[in-house]
Short mmCIF file of C-alpha atoms in Angstrom, two decimals:
data_model
loop_
_atom_site.label_atom_id
_atom_site.label_comp_id
_atom_site.label_asym_id
_atom_site.label_seq_id
_atom_site.Cartn_x
_atom_site.Cartn_y
_atom_site.Cartn_z
CA ALA A 1 16.22 6.25 27.49
CA ILE A 2 18.05 3.01 26.85
CA PRO A 3 16.07 -0.02 27.97
CA GLN A 4 17.78 -2.20 30.54
CA GLY A 5 17.92 -5.99 30.32
CA GLY A 6 17.19 -8.37 27.49
CA VAL A 7 14.11 -9.07 25.41
CA ASN A 8 12.99 -11.88 27.73
CA ASP A 9 13.20 -9.83 30.95
CA ALA A 10 10.04 -8.47 32.52
CA ILE A 11 9.09 -4.90 31.69
CA ALA A 12 8.69 -2.43 34.52
CA PHE A 13 5.14 -1.10 34.60
CA PRO A 14 4.75 2.63 33.97
CA PRO A 15 3.13 4.72 36.69
CA PRO A 16 -0.68 4.69 36.46
CA SER A 17 -2.20 7.50 34.45
CA PRO A 18 -5.95 7.91 33.91
CA SER A 19 -5.40 9.84 30.68
CA HIS A 20 -3.44 6.97 29.18
CA GLY A 21 -5.58 4.16 30.56
CA SER A 22 -9.32 4.18 30.95
CA TYR A 23 -9.89 7.62 29.39
CA HIS A 24 -8.03 6.47 26.29
CA TRP A 25 -10.18 3.33 26.11
CA VAL A 26 -13.40 5.32 26.60
CA PHE A 27 -12.38 7.76 23.84
CA GLU A 28 -11.71 4.93 21.38
CA ARG A 29 -15.03 3.23 22.12
CA SER A 30 -16.96 6.50 22.03
CA LEU A 31 -15.45 7.40 18.67
CA SER A 32 -16.31 3.96 17.30
CA ALA A 33 -19.88 4.21 18.55
CA ALA A 34 -20.25 7.77 17.23
CA LEU A 35 -19.21 6.69 13.73
CA VAL A 36 -22.42 4.68 13.29
CA PRO A 37 -24.91 7.59 13.51
CA LEU A 38 -22.40 9.98 11.95
CA THR A 39 -22.06 7.75 8.90
CA ALA A 40 -25.84 7.35 8.62
CA ALA A 41 -26.37 11.12 8.94
CA ALA A 42 -23.74 11.82 6.29
CA PHE A 43 -25.44 9.52 3.81
CA VAL A 44 -28.95 10.77 4.54
CA THR A 45 -27.91 14.35 3.82
CA SER A 46 -25.83 15.30 0.81
CA ALA A 47 -22.27 16.52 1.23
CA SER A 48 -22.96 19.70 -0.73
CA ALA A 49 -25.79 20.59 1.65
CA ASN A 50 -23.76 19.94 4.81
CA PRO A 51 -19.98 20.06 4.21
CA ILE A 52 -19.20 20.30 7.94
CA LEU A 53 -20.74 16.89 8.51
CA ASP A 54 -18.69 15.52 5.62
CA GLY A 55 -15.52 16.98 7.16
CA VAL A 56 -16.29 15.61 10.62
CA LEU A 57 -16.92 12.16 9.12
CA GLY A 58 -13.64 12.27 7.20
CA LEU A 59 -11.66 13.38 10.24
CA SER A 60 -13.35 10.80 12.48
CA LEU A 61 -12.52 8.00 10.05
CA VAL A 62 -8.88 9.07 9.88
CA VAL A 63 -8.57 9.26 13.70
CA HIS A 64 -10.38 5.93 14.12
CA SER A 65 -8.05 4.25 11.61
CA HIS A 66 -4.96 5.78 13.20
CA LEU A 67 -5.94 4.56 16.67
CA GLY A 68 -6.51 1.02 15.37
CA PHE A 69 -3.23 0.81 13.46
CA ASP A 70 -1.37 2.41 16.36
CA GLN A 71 -2.59 -0.32 18.71
CA ALA A 72 -1.33 -2.97 16.30
CA VAL A 73 2.08 -1.27 16.13
CA VAL A 74 2.23 -0.94 19.94
CA ASP A 75 1.21 -4.57 20.45
CA TYR A 76 3.39 -6.25 17.83
CA LEU A 77 6.34 -3.93 17.16
CA HIS A 78 7.22 -2.69 20.65
CA PRO A 79 10.44 -0.60 20.60
CA ARG A 80 11.99 -2.72 23.35
CA LYS A 81 11.84 -5.84 21.21
CA PHE A 82 12.32 -4.06 17.87
CA PRO A 83 14.51 -1.03 18.70
CA LEU A 84 14.85 0.08 15.07
CA LEU A 85 11.70 -1.17 13.35
CA GLY A 86 9.29 -0.12 16.14
CA PRO A 87 10.03 3.63 16.08
CA ILE A 88 10.30 3.66 12.27
CA THR A 89 6.87 2.06 11.98
CA THR A 90 5.39 4.45 14.54
CA TRP A 91 6.68 7.52 12.69
CA THR A 92 5.64 6.05 9.33
CA LEU A 93 2.12 5.61 10.67
CA ARG A 94 2.09 9.19 11.97
CA ALA A 95 3.26 10.54 8.61
CA ALA A 96 0.68 8.42 6.75
CA THR A 97 -2.07 9.67 9.08
CA VAL A 98 -1.15 13.31 8.48
CA ALA A 99 -0.95 12.72 4.72
CA THR A 100 -4.33 10.98 4.76
CA ALA A 101 -5.92 13.79 6.79
CA VAL A 102 -4.57 16.38 4.34
CA GLY A 103 -5.80 14.29 1.41
CA VAL A 104 -9.30 13.91 2.89
CA PHE A 105 -9.41 17.65 3.59
CA GLN A 106 -8.34 18.46 0.03
CA PHE A 107 -10.84 15.98 -1.39
CA ASN A 108 -13.67 17.41 0.71
CA THR A 109 -12.88 21.04 -0.12
CA ASN A 110 -11.74 20.85 -3.75
CA ASP A 111 -13.71 17.88 -5.09
CA ILE A 112 -17.07 16.17 -4.56
CA GLY A 113 -16.39 15.07 -0.98
CA LEU A 114 -16.18 11.74 0.78
CA THR A 115 -19.88 10.94 1.13
CA GLU A 116 -20.70 11.93 -2.45
CA LEU A 117 -17.89 9.66 -3.69
CA ILE A 118 -19.15 6.70 -1.68
CA ALA A 119 -22.72 7.36 -2.79
CA LYS A 120 -21.61 7.36 -6.44
CA VAL A 121 -19.60 4.17 -6.00
CA TRP A 122 -22.51 2.55 -4.15
CA THR A 123 -24.95 3.28 -7.01
CA ALA A 124 -22.50 2.46 -9.83
#
């Protein structure tokens, strides 16, 4: 859809949707809060003893990072004001998130894993 009006005109509000409003906010905050005990549990146990926990931590970090960067893109590079740069940045972020998720999965399955790497760096 082609936006109507100029960059200084008011934007029409979208229809209210609980899945895009408060549920979205609750999911972001719940994920952020869950990362604290998840990170502690991942470091208390070793990744080789519990690889599922290592995978959940890696996926949670990728999703948490994506949500944060996505909010910055939505807030500062809105497609109505930046019709070319906004969508390019959004799709670049999506591609980077998928690439990062694949990389974390490969690292967790074919190498020492995320928590073992951080533990080694921490004690180095």
